[in-house]
Amino acid sequence: MKDIILRIIEELVTKILQKIEEGGLSDIDQFSSESLELCKASIRELISEIVNRLNEELRSNKRLRREIGLSLREKDRERSIFNDVGY
């Protein structure tokens, strides 16, 4: 998980640096808005990875599912979570 977080952060830093190199600081309002969207996209990617890992863990760990009272009826069903960052 640490590797995934580091990769996402490195990609975010690269994108923000590209914005700065493209003259992104000349219009601070636009730079702020674009940077916020880049950050939200990175958080959505991280949440997606976390959800995928939890989903895999729940599917593969029958004992855990029994402990928490979870029953899986559909294996390949699309699942989603909606939160403040729009995932």
XYZ file of C-alpha atoms in Angstrom:
87
model
C 0.000 0.000 0.000
C 2.883 2.328 0.780
C 4.187 1.914 -2.789
C 0.805 2.859 -4.231
C 0.588 5.973 -2.054
C 4.117 7.022 -3.011
C 3.383 6.512 -6.724
C 0.203 8.600 -6.539
C 1.997 11.382 -4.644
C 4.912 11.392 -7.094
C 2.487 11.687 -10.015
C 0.684 14.553 -8.256
C 3.939 16.421 -7.606
C 4.973 15.959 -11.249
C 1.655 17.355 -12.495
C 1.807 20.360 -10.155
C 5.397 21.098 -11.183
C 4.321 20.955 -14.839
C 1.612 23.526 -14.099
C 4.183 25.794 -12.451
C 6.600 25.409 -15.383
C 3.802 26.281 -17.811
C 3.394 29.633 -16.070
C 0.774 28.426 -13.640
C 1.784 30.919 -10.979
C 1.022 33.957 -13.153
C -2.680 33.472 -12.416
C -2.800 32.266 -8.820
C -6.575 31.737 -8.848
C -6.398 29.444 -11.864
C -3.362 27.643 -10.452
C -5.194 27.102 -7.143
C -8.264 25.730 -8.882
C -6.266 23.404 -11.145
C -4.111 22.209 -8.240
C -7.196 21.456 -6.165
C -8.621 19.340 -8.998
C -5.308 17.492 -9.338
C -5.326 16.773 -5.586
C -8.916 15.535 -5.698
C -8.094 13.254 -8.634
C -5.152 11.811 -6.691
C -7.318 11.187 -3.624
C -9.969 9.511 -5.813
C -7.279 7.236 -7.244
C -6.065 6.374 -3.738
C -9.591 5.644 -2.513
C -10.189 3.482 -5.569
C -7.088 1.430 -4.747
C -8.177 1.062 -1.114
C -11.687 -0.044 -2.107
C -10.294 -2.559 -4.604
C -7.990 -4.053 -1.982
C -10.749 -4.240 0.622
C -13.036 -5.867 -1.915
C -10.377 -8.467 -2.776
C -9.723 -9.131 0.912
C -13.415 -9.589 1.673
C -13.903 -11.936 -1.278
C -10.899 -14.073 -0.368
C -11.410 -14.200 3.426
C -14.498 -16.230 4.240
C -13.705 -16.261 7.969
C -13.657 -12.436 8.087
C -16.960 -12.272 6.206
C -18.541 -14.592 8.764
C -17.163 -12.548 11.671
C -18.672 -9.307 10.382
C -21.872 -10.962 9.145
C -21.291 -10.247 5.469
C -22.785 -12.430 2.778
C -21.633 -12.145 -0.840
C -24.335 -12.981 -3.341
C -22.880 -11.447 -6.488
C -19.207 -11.890 -7.239
C -18.467 -9.496 -10.102
C -20.893 -6.711 -9.272
C -19.759 -3.118 -9.810
C -19.577 -1.244 -6.510
C -18.964 2.428 -5.828
C -18.620 4.856 -2.958
C -19.653 8.495 -3.052
C -17.864 10.982 -0.805
C -16.521 14.546 -0.673
C -13.968 13.989 -3.437
C -16.535 12.521 -5.787
C -15.526 8.869 -5.938
